[in-house]
């Protein structure tokens, strides 16, 4: 029976493959963009919602290929791009699917794939050979060094002896020293934990076997545990080596949690048994990454298991500069790009976010037909990441624009006075992503503690938009535009009350369930609600008073927004000053502070 299906599948898939047109030559987007600009492309198909371009060349490439394709982030292609390419003499077709295949062919392909999938799955389950293909060591040629890791100084230092041990396990053995067997990398997502594990392996010149916690999650009892055994066996074969388990929380989570399956427990037990079974001299170092250390089973952290914890925190300003320099190495930067300034402006960004920012900027630069990344490309990438793409299709009526301008000007003026610690970066009324406008404030310094007055200021700023609507239009005319502002204000107020002991109603009582034996009384919860409400009312009153006091400034900024859509910091500051708004030194600064000098 099984065999029959297989034969059918083989015959069918041969027909399918034979009927397909030859696949296009894949090239980087930059090359295809150059060909498009040069008018070398006869017809261009935009597929996959703008995620893939397939072009037919007027003159074939040296290797004979005349059909070429490139992939780019989905929806990166805009109407403007299409028009520009059209103008360069290319016939542009937009399709939702590959036009060379009819629907019935797709159906056939789908059925075939499902059949192959089912058969493959059955085989895969039964064959231990297939199992062994998991957990392959990374080839040494693809390995990294600490040169690729920016910042994370403590983590790099902490990992020094692991590297030393793996380089020369004999030396450690000779003096009877035991190497750390398990290292747990703990930190927020995107801070370079995976990167560090690969860099340690690279520095030590040993293979690294990468697994993810979810690789072990299976419905069938025993499968996960079997995989752990496979992993451990491979590690012994390859030693000295590193076993790196990413997203460790999904494997090493607390046992006995209500929603944890028996299978997960068996798997974790197997892992602990394997770790205990290794003497520590085999030369296998286990590394695991997690961003939820508190979720881990305490047994995981016992001596002889993951007993070494290395913190990988969010990068500081100096770290961010290093990370930006590392990622800027491959991209030609224009001379107006000041990475030092960018590092200061990106408070709270992880390494992965910084890498993404530069990558987006590179894409913007390519779309702009530029060979270098300029400050304005980085600025555009930042807006795109923070707020989403500009939605040119949104039609906003004149009345609505006026309202949005007043709302955003309200945020700006209240923020300038109530949050003097943050710098106003710019204010816009361009519809982007899900927002219709925005007043950008950005902290200029890494902050670890938030004083009460700062948190109150943030709440007042968030309510500034609604306050301006109220003052300028009256109670009857306030809009739904403040919805997300209210979410932000409420969540900060709630944390001030319930976590930071900053209200008289609740006092120093924490609402953390662990401090209450797991459950809060209804009375306590209603006291929290009262306190949150009072805090919001007080800050709303303050915001309203500020808008009344500086009504002239709000009006002037709103007018500037209506005229220009985007108003940069220096211009806002000038308008604010003109109308008597007191500015903090940070905001009174000169134009040089901006990323882009407009
Ligand atoms: P994590 O595992 O902590 O979630 P990753 O190591 O997967 O983070 O980081 C993702 C990407 O972000 C990396 O491949 C790298 O390009 C970039 N990155 C993150 N942190 C750093 C750093 N400290 N230095 C250089 N690049 C970094
Ligand atoms: Mg990772
Ligand atoms: Zn708002």
Coordinates of C-alpha atoms and ligand atoms in Angstrom, one line a residue:
X1 CA 0.0 0.0 0.0
X2 CA 2.7 2.4 1.0
X3 CA 4.8 1.4 -2.0
X4 CA 1.9 2.1 -4.3
X5 CA 1.5 5.7 -3.0
X6 CA 5.2 6.2 -3.5
X7 CA 5.1 5.1 -7.1
X8 CA 2.1 7.3 -7.8
X9 CA 3.9 10.2 -6.2
X10 CA 7.1 9.6 -8.2
X11 CA 5.3 9.5 -11.5
X12 CA 3.2 12.5 -10.7
X13 CA 6.0 14.6 -9.5
X14 CA 8.0 13.8 -12.6
X15 CA 5.3 15.2 -14.8
X16 CA 5.0 18.2 -12.5
X17 CA 8.7 18.9 -12.7
X18 CA 8.9 18.4 -16.4
X19 CA 6.0 20.8 -17.0
X20 CA 7.6 23.6 -15.2
X21 CA 9.4 26.4 -17.0
X22 CA 13.1 26.7 -16.1
X23 CA 13.6 28.6 -12.9
X24 CA 15.1 32.1 -13.2
X25 CA 18.6 33.1 -12.3
X26 CA 18.6 34.4 -8.7
X27 CA 20.5 37.6 -8.1
X28 CA 20.8 40.1 -5.2
X29 CA 18.2 42.9 -5.3
X30 CA 20.9 45.5 -5.9
X31 CA 21.9 43.9 -9.2
X32 CA 18.4 43.6 -10.4
X33 CA 17.7 47.2 -9.4
X34 CA 20.8 48.3 -11.4
X35 CA 19.4 46.4 -14.5
X36 CA 16.0 48.0 -14.1
X37 CA 17.5 51.5 -13.8
X38 CA 19.6 50.8 -16.9
X39 CA 16.4 49.8 -18.8
X40 CA 17.8 46.3 -19.4
X41 CA 14.6 44.6 -18.3
X42 CA 11.9 44.0 -20.9
X43 CA 9.1 42.7 -18.6
X44 CA 9.0 42.5 -14.9
X45 CA 6.7 40.4 -12.8
X46 CA 6.1 41.5 -9.2
X47 CA 5.1 38.4 -7.3
X48 CA 4.3 37.4 -3.8
X49 CA 2.8 40.8 -2.8
X50 CA 6.0 42.6 -3.7
X51 CA 8.3 40.0 -2.1
X52 CA 9.8 38.7 -5.4
X53 CA 10.7 40.2 -8.7
X54 CA 11.1 38.2 -11.8
X55 CA 12.5 40.0 -14.9
X56 CA 13.0 39.0 -18.5
X57 CA 16.2 40.7 -19.8
X58 CA 16.4 42.3 -23.2
X59 CA 20.0 40.9 -23.6
X60 CA 20.9 37.7 -21.8
X61 CA 23.5 37.7 -19.1
X62 CA 27.0 36.3 -19.9
X63 CA 26.0 32.9 -18.6
X64 CA 23.0 32.8 -20.9
X65 CA 20.3 33.4 -18.4
X66 CA 17.6 35.8 -19.6
X67 CA 15.1 35.3 -16.8
X68 CA 16.4 36.7 -13.4
X69 CA 14.8 37.0 -10.0
X70 CA 15.5 38.7 -6.7
X71 CA 13.7 38.6 -3.4
X72 CA 13.1 41.5 -1.0
X73 CA 11.2 42.0 2.2
X74 CA 7.5 41.6 1.4
X75 CA 5.6 44.7 0.5
X76 CA 8.9 46.6 0.1
X77 CA 7.8 47.5 -3.5
X78 CA 5.6 50.6 -3.7
X79 CA 3.6 52.2 -6.5
X80 CA 6.3 54.7 -7.0
X81 CA 8.8 52.0 -7.7
X82 CA 6.5 50.5 -10.3
X83 CA 6.0 53.8 -12.0
X84 CA 9.7 54.5 -12.0
X85 CA 10.5 51.1 -13.6
X86 CA 7.7 51.6 -16.1
X87 CA 9.3 54.9 -17.0
X88 CA 12.6 53.2 -17.6
X89 CA 11.0 51.2 -20.4
X90 CA 10.0 48.0 -18.5
X91 CA 6.6 46.4 -18.8
X92 CA 5.5 45.8 -15.2
X93 CA 3.0 43.1 -14.4
X94 CA 1.8 42.5 -10.9
X95 CA 0.5 39.0 -10.1
X96 CA -0.6 37.4 -7.0
X97 CA 0.7 34.0 -8.1
X98 CA 3.1 32.7 -10.7
X99 CA 1.2 33.2 -14.0
X100 CA 3.0 30.3 -15.7
X101 CA 1.1 27.8 -13.6
X102 CA -2.6 27.3 -13.9
X103 CA -4.7 26.8 -10.9
X104 CA -5.2 23.1 -11.6
X105 CA -1.4 22.6 -11.6
X106 CA -1.2 24.3 -8.3
X107 CA -3.9 21.9 -7.0
X108 CA -2.0 19.0 -8.3
X109 CA 1.2 20.3 -6.8
X110 CA -0.5 20.7 -3.5
X111 CA -1.9 17.2 -3.5
X112 CA 1.4 15.8 -4.4
X113 CA 3.2 17.7 -1.7
X114 CA 0.7 16.5 0.9
X115 CA 1.2 12.9 -0.2
X116 CA 4.9 13.3 -0.1
X117 CA 4.6 15.0 3.3
X118 CA 2.6 12.2 4.8
X119 CA 4.8 9.4 3.4
X120 CA 7.9 11.3 4.4
X121 CA 6.6 11.9 7.9
X122 CA 5.9 8.2 8.4
X123 CA 9.3 7.2 7.2
X124 CA 11.0 10.0 9.2
X125 CA 9.3 8.8 12.4
X126 CA 10.5 5.3 12.0
X127 CA 14.0 5.8 10.7
X128 CA 16.7 6.6 13.2
X129 CA 18.9 7.6 10.4
X130 CA 16.7 10.7 9.7
X131 CA 16.9 11.5 13.4
X132 CA 20.7 11.7 13.1
X133 CA 20.5 14.4 10.5
X134 CA 19.3 16.8 13.2
X135 CA 21.9 18.4 15.4
X136 CA 24.6 18.6 12.8
X137 CA 27.6 20.6 13.8
X138 CA 28.1 24.0 12.1
X139 CA 30.9 23.9 9.6
X140 CA 34.0 25.7 10.9
X141 CA 34.1 27.9 7.8
X142 CA 30.8 29.5 8.9
X143 CA 32.1 30.3 12.4
X144 CA 32.4 33.6 14.0
X145 CA 34.8 35.2 16.4
X146 CA 34.3 37.7 19.2
X147 CA 35.1 40.4 16.6
X148 CA 31.5 40.0 15.4
X149 CA 30.1 40.7 18.9
X150 CA 29.8 44.3 19.9
X151 CA 29.5 45.3 23.6
X152 CA 28.6 42.5 26.0
X153 CA 31.9 43.1 27.7
X154 CA 31.1 41.1 30.9
X155 CA 29.6 38.3 28.9
X156 CA 32.8 38.1 26.8
X157 CA 35.0 38.1 29.9
X158 CA 32.8 35.5 31.6
X159 CA 33.2 33.2 28.7
X160 CA 36.9 33.5 28.5
X161 CA 37.7 30.4 30.6
X162 CA 35.2 28.3 28.6
X163 CA 37.1 29.2 25.5
X164 CA 40.4 28.4 27.2
X165 CA 39.1 25.0 28.3
X166 CA 37.8 24.1 24.9
X167 CA 41.1 25.1 23.3
X168 CA 43.1 22.8 25.5
X169 CA 41.1 20.5 27.7
X170 CA 44.3 18.5 28.6
X171 CA 45.7 21.5 30.5
X172 CA 42.7 21.7 32.7
X173 CA 42.6 18.0 33.3
X174 CA 46.3 17.9 34.3
X175 CA 45.6 20.2 37.3
X176 CA 42.4 18.5 38.1
X177 CA 40.3 21.6 37.3
X178 CA 36.7 21.1 36.3
X179 CA 35.4 23.2 33.5
X180 CA 32.0 24.7 33.7
X181 CA 29.7 22.1 32.2
X182 CA 26.7 24.3 31.5
X183 CA 26.5 28.0 30.7
X184 CA 23.2 29.8 30.7
X185 CA 23.0 33.0 28.7
X186 CA 20.3 35.2 30.0
X187 CA 19.0 38.4 28.5
X188 CA 16.3 40.1 26.4
X189 CA 15.7 38.9 22.8
X190 CA 18.1 40.1 20.2
X191 CA 21.0 41.0 22.5
X192 CA 23.4 38.5 20.9
X193 CA 23.1 35.3 22.9
X194 CA 23.1 33.0 19.8
X195 CA 25.9 35.2 18.4
X196 CA 28.0 34.8 21.6
X197 CA 27.6 31.0 21.6
X198 CA 28.8 30.8 18.0
X199 CA 31.6 33.2 18.7
X200 CA 32.8 31.1 21.7
X201 CA 32.9 28.0 19.4
X202 CA 34.7 30.0 16.8
X203 CA 37.3 31.4 19.2
X204 CA 37.9 27.9 20.6
X205 CA 38.0 26.3 17.2
X206 CA 35.5 23.6 18.1
X207 CA 32.3 22.6 16.4
X208 CA 29.0 23.8 17.8
X209 CA 25.8 21.8 17.6
X210 CA 22.8 24.0 17.6
X211 CA 19.4 22.9 18.8
X212 CA 16.3 24.8 19.8
X213 CA 14.2 24.0 22.8
X214 CA 11.2 23.5 20.6
X215 CA 13.1 20.7 18.6
X216 CA 12.3 18.5 21.6
X217 CA 8.6 19.3 21.9
X218 CA 6.6 16.4 20.5
X219 CA 3.3 15.0 21.1
X220 CA 4.5 11.4 21.3
X221 CA 6.0 10.3 24.6
X222 CA 9.6 9.4 24.4
X223 CA 10.4 11.2 21.1
X224 CA 11.8 14.3 22.8
X225 CA 13.8 12.1 25.2
X226 CA 15.1 10.1 22.2
X227 CA 16.3 13.3 20.6
X228 CA 18.1 14.4 23.7
X229 CA 19.9 11.0 23.6
X230 CA 20.8 11.6 20.0
X231 CA 22.1 15.1 20.8
X232 CA 24.2 13.8 23.6
X233 CA 25.6 11.0 21.5
X234 CA 26.6 13.4 18.7
X235 CA 28.2 15.7 21.2
X236 CA 30.4 12.9 22.6
X237 CA 31.4 12.0 19.1
X238 CA 32.4 15.5 18.2
X239 CA 34.0 16.5 21.6
X240 CA 35.5 18.9 22.3
X241 CA 32.5 20.8 21.2
X242 CA 29.7 23.1 22.3
X243 CA 26.1 22.1 22.4
X244 CA 23.9 25.2 22.2
X245 CA 20.2 25.0 23.0
X246 CA 18.4 28.2 21.9
X247 CA 15.1 29.2 23.4
X248 CA 15.8 27.0 26.3
X249 CA 12.7 27.9 28.3
X250 CA 10.5 25.7 26.2
X251 CA 12.6 22.7 27.2
X252 CA 13.9 23.6 30.7
X253 CA 10.7 25.1 32.1
X254 CA 9.5 24.3 35.5
X255 CA 8.3 20.8 36.0
X256 CA 4.9 20.3 37.6
X257 CA 3.5 23.5 36.0
X258 CA -0.2 23.0 35.3
X259 CA 0.0 23.3 31.5
X260 CA 3.1 21.2 31.2
X261 CA 2.8 17.9 29.5
X262 CA 4.2 14.6 30.8
X263 CA 6.2 14.4 27.7
X264 CA 8.0 17.6 28.4
X265 CA 9.0 16.4 31.8
X266 CA 10.4 13.2 30.5
X267 CA 12.5 15.2 28.0
X268 CA 13.8 17.5 30.6
X269 CA 14.7 14.6 32.9
X270 CA 16.5 13.0 30.1
X271 CA 18.6 16.1 29.5
X272 CA 19.5 16.3 33.1
X273 CA 20.5 12.7 33.2
X274 CA 22.7 13.1 30.1
X275 CA 24.4 16.2 31.7
X276 CA 25.0 14.4 34.9
X277 CA 26.3 11.4 33.0
X278 CA 29.1 13.4 31.4
X279 CA 32.0 13.6 33.7
X280 CA 32.9 17.1 32.7
X281 CA 36.1 15.9 31.1
X282 CA 34.6 14.8 27.9
X283 CA 35.1 18.3 26.6
X284 CA 31.4 18.9 26.0
X285 CA 30.2 22.4 27.1
X286 CA 26.5 22.9 27.2
X287 CA 25.2 26.4 26.5
X288 CA 21.7 27.5 26.6
X289 CA 20.0 30.8 25.9
X290 CA 16.8 32.1 27.5
X291 CA 15.1 35.4 28.2
X292 CA 13.0 34.0 31.0
X293 CA 15.4 32.8 33.6
X294 CA 12.6 32.8 36.2
X295 CA 10.7 30.2 34.1
X296 CA 13.4 27.6 34.4
X297 CA 13.1 24.6 36.6
X298 CA 15.4 25.0 39.7
X299 CA 16.9 21.6 39.0
X300 CA 18.4 22.9 35.8
X301 CA 20.6 25.3 37.7
X302 CA 22.2 22.7 40.2
X303 CA 26.0 22.3 40.3
X304 CA 27.2 20.2 37.4
X305 CA 24.3 21.4 35.2
X306 CA 23.7 24.9 34.0
X307 CA 25.5 26.3 37.0
X308 CA 27.1 29.3 35.3
X309 CA 24.9 32.2 34.5
X310 CA 26.1 34.9 32.0
X311 CA 24.0 38.0 31.7
X312 CA 23.6 39.5 28.3
X313 CA 21.9 42.9 28.9
X314 CA 20.6 45.5 26.4
X315 CA 23.6 47.4 25.1
X316 CA 24.7 50.8 26.6
X317 CA 25.4 53.8 24.3
X318 CA 29.1 52.7 24.0
X319 CA 28.0 49.1 23.2
X320 CA 25.5 50.4 20.6
X321 CA 28.3 52.3 18.9
X322 CA 30.4 49.1 18.6
X323 CA 27.5 47.1 17.3
X324 CA 26.6 49.8 14.8
X325 CA 30.3 49.9 13.6
X326 CA 30.3 46.1 13.2
X327 CA 27.2 46.1 11.1
X328 CA 28.1 49.2 9.1
X329 CA 31.3 47.5 7.9
X330 CA 29.5 45.9 5.0
X331 CA 27.6 49.0 4.1
X332 CA 29.1 52.1 2.5
X333 CA 28.0 55.0 4.8
X334 CA 27.6 58.6 3.5
X335 CA 29.8 61.1 5.3
X336 CA 26.7 62.8 6.9
X337 CA 26.1 59.7 9.0
X338 CA 27.2 60.1 12.5
X339 CA 27.2 56.7 14.2
X340 CA 28.1 58.1 17.5
X341 CA 25.0 60.3 17.5
X342 CA 22.9 57.4 16.2
X343 CA 24.1 55.3 19.2
X344 CA 23.0 58.0 21.6
X345 CA 19.6 58.2 19.9
X346 CA 18.8 54.5 20.0
X347 CA 18.3 54.1 23.8
X348 CA 16.7 50.7 24.5
X349 CA 17.5 49.1 21.1
X350 CA 18.9 45.6 21.1
X351 CA 21.8 44.5 18.9
X352 CA 19.3 42.8 16.6
X353 CA 17.2 46.0 16.3
X354 CA 20.3 48.0 15.5
X355 CA 21.3 45.5 12.8
X356 CA 17.8 45.7 11.4
X357 CA 17.8 49.5 11.4
X358 CA 21.0 49.6 9.2
X359 CA 19.6 46.9 7.0
X360 CA 16.3 48.8 6.5
X361 CA 18.3 51.9 5.8
X362 CA 20.3 50.1 3.1
X363 CA 17.0 49.0 1.5
X364 CA 15.7 52.6 1.5
X365 CA 19.0 53.7 0.0
X366 CA 18.7 51.2 -2.8
X367 CA 15.1 52.3 -3.5
X368 CA 16.5 55.8 -3.6
X369 CA 19.0 54.8 -6.2
X370 CA 21.9 55.7 -4.0
X371 CA 25.2 53.9 -3.6
X372 CA 25.7 55.1 0.0
X373 CA 23.5 55.1 3.1
X374 CA 22.8 58.7 4.1
X375 CA 21.4 60.1 7.3
X376 CA 18.0 60.6 5.7
X377 CA 17.8 56.9 4.8
X378 CA 18.5 56.0 8.4
X379 CA 15.9 58.4 9.5
X380 CA 13.4 57.0 7.1
X381 CA 14.2 53.4 8.2
X382 CA 13.7 54.5 11.8
X383 CA 10.3 55.9 11.0
X384 CA 9.3 52.8 9.1
X385 CA 10.3 50.5 11.9
X386 CA 8.8 52.6 14.7
X387 CA 5.6 53.7 12.9
X388 CA 5.2 51.5 9.8
X389 CA 5.2 52.5 6.1
X390 CA 3.6 55.7 4.9
X391 CA 0.1 54.9 3.9
X392 CA -0.3 57.0 0.8
X393 CA -3.7 55.5 0.1
X394 CA -5.3 57.0 3.2
X395 CA -7.5 59.9 2.5
X396 CA -7.7 62.2 5.4
X397 CA -10.3 65.1 5.2
X398 CA -9.2 68.7 5.9
X399 CA -11.2 68.7 9.1
X400 CA -9.5 65.5 10.3
X401 CA -6.0 66.8 9.4
X402 CA -6.7 70.0 11.5
X403 CA -7.8 67.8 14.4
X404 CA -4.7 65.5 14.1
X405 CA -2.5 68.5 14.0
X406 CA -4.0 70.0 17.2
X407 CA -3.8 66.6 18.9
X408 CA -0.1 66.1 18.0
X409 CA 0.8 69.6 18.9
X410 CA -0.8 69.0 22.3
X411 CA 1.5 66.0 22.9
X412 CA 4.5 68.1 21.8
X413 CA 3.8 71.1 24.1
X414 CA 2.8 69.1 27.1
X415 CA 5.7 66.8 26.6
X416 CA 8.2 69.6 26.3
X417 CA 7.2 71.0 29.7
X418 CA 6.2 67.8 31.6
X419 CA 9.0 65.5 30.3
X420 CA 12.1 67.8 30.2
X421 CA 14.3 64.7 30.4
X422 CA 13.3 63.5 26.9
X423 CA 14.2 65.2 23.7
X424 CA 11.5 66.0 21.2
X425 CA 12.7 64.7 17.9
X426 CA 10.0 65.6 15.5
X427 CA 6.2 65.8 15.1
X428 CA 4.3 64.5 12.0
X429 CA 0.8 64.2 10.7
X430 CA 1.6 61.6 8.0
X431 CA -0.6 58.5 8.2
X432 CA 1.7 55.6 8.8
X433 CA 1.1 52.1 9.9
X434 CA -1.8 52.3 12.3
X435 CA -1.2 55.9 13.4
X436 CA -2.4 59.1 11.9
X437 CA 0.4 61.2 13.3
X438 CA 3.0 61.2 16.0
X439 CA 5.1 63.3 18.3
X440 CA 8.4 61.6 18.7
X441 CA 10.2 62.0 22.0
X442 CA 13.3 60.0 22.7
X443 CA 15.3 59.6 25.8
X444 CA 18.9 60.6 25.4
X445 CA 20.4 58.6 28.2
X446 CA 20.2 55.0 29.3
X447 CA 18.0 55.0 32.3
X448 CA 17.8 52.3 34.9
X449 CA 15.5 53.9 37.4
X450 CA 12.4 56.0 36.7
X451 CA 11.7 58.7 39.2
X452 CA 8.1 59.4 40.0
X453 CA 8.0 62.8 38.4
X454 CA 9.3 61.4 35.2
X455 CA 6.6 58.7 35.1
X456 CA 4.0 61.3 35.8
X457 CA 5.4 63.5 33.0
X458 CA 5.1 60.6 30.6
X459 CA 1.5 60.1 31.6
X460 CA 0.8 63.9 31.1
X461 CA 2.5 63.8 27.7
X462 CA 0.4 60.8 26.6
X463 CA -2.8 62.7 27.7
X464 CA -1.6 65.9 26.0
X465 CA -3.3 65.0 22.7
X466 CA -6.7 64.5 24.3
X467 CA -6.1 67.7 26.4
X468 CA -5.6 69.7 23.3
X469 CA -8.8 68.4 21.7
X470 CA -10.7 69.3 24.8
X471 CA -9.3 72.8 25.0
X472 CA -9.6 73.6 21.3
X473 CA -12.8 71.8 20.4
X474 CA -14.7 71.3 23.6
X475 CA -15.9 68.2 25.5
X476 CA -18.5 67.3 22.8
X477 CA -15.9 67.0 20.0
X478 CA -13.1 64.9 21.5
X479 CA -12.3 62.0 19.2
X480 CA -11.3 58.3 19.3
X481 CA -7.8 59.4 18.4
X482 CA -6.6 59.1 22.0
X483 CA -7.3 55.4 22.3
X484 CA -3.7 54.1 22.3
X485 CA -2.6 57.1 24.3
X486 CA -5.0 56.0 27.0
X487 CA -3.6 52.5 26.9
X488 CA -0.1 53.8 27.5
X489 CA -1.1 56.2 30.2
X490 CA -3.2 53.6 32.1
X491 CA -0.5 50.9 32.0
X492 CA 2.1 53.3 33.4
X493 CA -0.3 54.5 36.1
X494 CA -1.1 50.9 37.0
X495 CA 2.5 50.0 37.4
X496 CA 3.2 53.1 39.5
X497 CA 0.4 52.1 41.8
X498 CA 0.7 48.3 41.9
X499 CA 4.4 47.7 41.5
X500 CA 6.3 50.8 42.6
X501 CA 4.4 51.9 45.7
X502 CA 3.7 55.4 44.3
X503 CA 0.2 56.1 45.5
X504 CA -1.3 56.9 48.9
X505 CA -4.4 54.6 48.4
X506 CA -2.3 51.5 48.0
X507 CA 0.8 52.6 49.7
X508 CA 3.8 50.2 49.7
X509 CA 1.7 47.1 49.1
X510 CA 2.9 45.3 46.0
X511 CA 0.3 43.7 43.8
X512 CA 2.7 40.9 42.7
X513 CA 0.7 37.7 43.3
X514 CA 3.7 36.0 44.7
X515 CA 3.7 38.5 47.6
X516 CA 0.1 37.6 48.4
X517 CA 0.3 33.8 48.3
X518 CA -0.9 33.8 44.7
X519 CA -4.1 35.8 44.9
X520 CA -5.2 39.4 45.5
X521 CA -8.3 40.3 47.4
X522 CA -11.1 42.0 45.5
X523 CA -10.9 44.8 48.0
X524 CA -7.2 45.3 47.2
X525 CA -7.9 45.3 43.5
X526 CA -10.6 47.9 43.7
X527 CA -8.2 50.1 45.7
X528 CA -5.7 49.8 42.9
X529 CA -8.3 50.8 40.4
X530 CA -9.2 53.9 42.5
X531 CA -5.6 54.9 42.8
X532 CA -5.0 54.5 39.0
X533 CA -8.1 56.6 38.2
X534 CA -7.0 59.3 40.6
X535 CA -3.5 59.4 39.1
X536 CA -4.8 59.7 35.6
X537 CA -7.3 62.5 36.5
X538 CA -4.5 64.5 38.1
X539 CA -2.2 64.2 35.1
X540 CA -5.1 65.0 32.7
X541 CA -5.8 68.2 34.7
X542 CA -2.1 69.1 34.5
X543 CA -2.0 68.5 30.7
X544 CA -5.1 70.5 30.2
X545 CA -3.7 73.4 32.2
X546 CA -0.5 73.3 30.2
X547 CA -2.4 73.4 26.9
X548 CA -4.4 76.4 28.1
X549 CA -1.3 78.2 29.4
X550 CA 0.6 77.6 26.1
X551 CA -2.4 77.7 23.7
X552 CA -0.5 80.0 21.4
X553 CA 2.4 77.5 21.0
X554 CA 0.0 74.6 20.4
X555 CA -1.8 76.6 17.6
X556 CA 1.5 77.7 16.0
X557 CA 2.9 74.1 15.9
X558 CA -0.5 72.8 14.6
X559 CA -0.3 75.4 11.8
X560 CA 3.3 74.4 11.0
X561 CA 2.2 70.8 10.8
X562 CA -0.7 71.6 8.5
X563 CA 1.7 73.4 6.2
X564 CA 4.5 70.9 6.2
X565 CA 3.2 67.5 7.5
X566 CA 6.5 67.0 9.3
X567 CA 8.1 69.5 11.6
X568 CA 11.6 68.7 13.0
X569 CA 12.9 69.4 16.5
X570 CA 14.7 72.6 15.8
X571 CA 11.6 74.3 14.3
X572 CA 9.3 73.0 17.1
X573 CA 11.7 74.4 19.7
X574 CA 11.8 77.8 17.9
X575 CA 8.0 78.0 17.8
X576 CA 7.7 76.8 21.4
X577 CA 10.2 79.4 22.6
X578 CA 8.5 82.2 20.7
X579 CA 5.3 81.4 22.6
X580 CA 7.0 81.3 26.0
X581 CA 7.2 77.5 26.6
X582 CA 10.1 76.9 28.9
X583 CA 12.6 74.4 27.3
X584 CA 15.0 72.1 29.1
X585 CA 18.7 72.4 28.0
X586 CA 18.2 69.1 26.1
X587 CA 15.4 70.6 24.0
X588 CA 16.9 74.1 23.7
X589 CA 19.8 72.4 21.9
X590 CA 20.9 73.3 18.4
X591 CA 20.2 71.7 15.1
X592 CA 23.4 69.6 15.4
X593 CA 21.6 67.3 17.8
X594 CA 19.4 65.9 15.1
X595 CA 20.2 62.9 13.1
X596 CA 19.1 64.7 10.0
X597 CA 19.7 68.4 9.8
X598 CA 16.7 69.5 7.9
Ligands
LIG1 P1 19.5 36.5 20.8 O1 19.9 35.1 20.6 O2 20.0 37.1 22.0 O3 18.0 36.7 20.6 P2 20.9 36.9 18.3 O4 22.3 36.5 18.7 O5 20.0 35.9 17.6 O6 20.1 37.4 19.6 O7 21.0 38.2 17.5 C1 20.4 38.4 16.3 C2 21.3 39.3 15.4 O8 21.4 40.6 15.9 C3 22.7 38.8 15.3 O9 22.8 37.8 14.3 C4 23.5 40.0 15.0 O10 23.4 40.4 13.6 C5 22.7 41.1 15.7 N1 23.3 41.3 17.1 C6 22.7 41.1 18.2 N2 23.5 41.4 19.3 C7 24.7 41.8 18.7 C8 25.9 42.3 19.3 N3 26.1 42.4 20.6 N4 26.9 42.6 18.4 C9 26.7 42.5 17.1 N5 25.5 42.1 16.5 C10 24.5 41.8 17.3
LIG2 MG1 18.7 33.9 19.5
LIG3 ZN1 -2.1 60.8 20.7

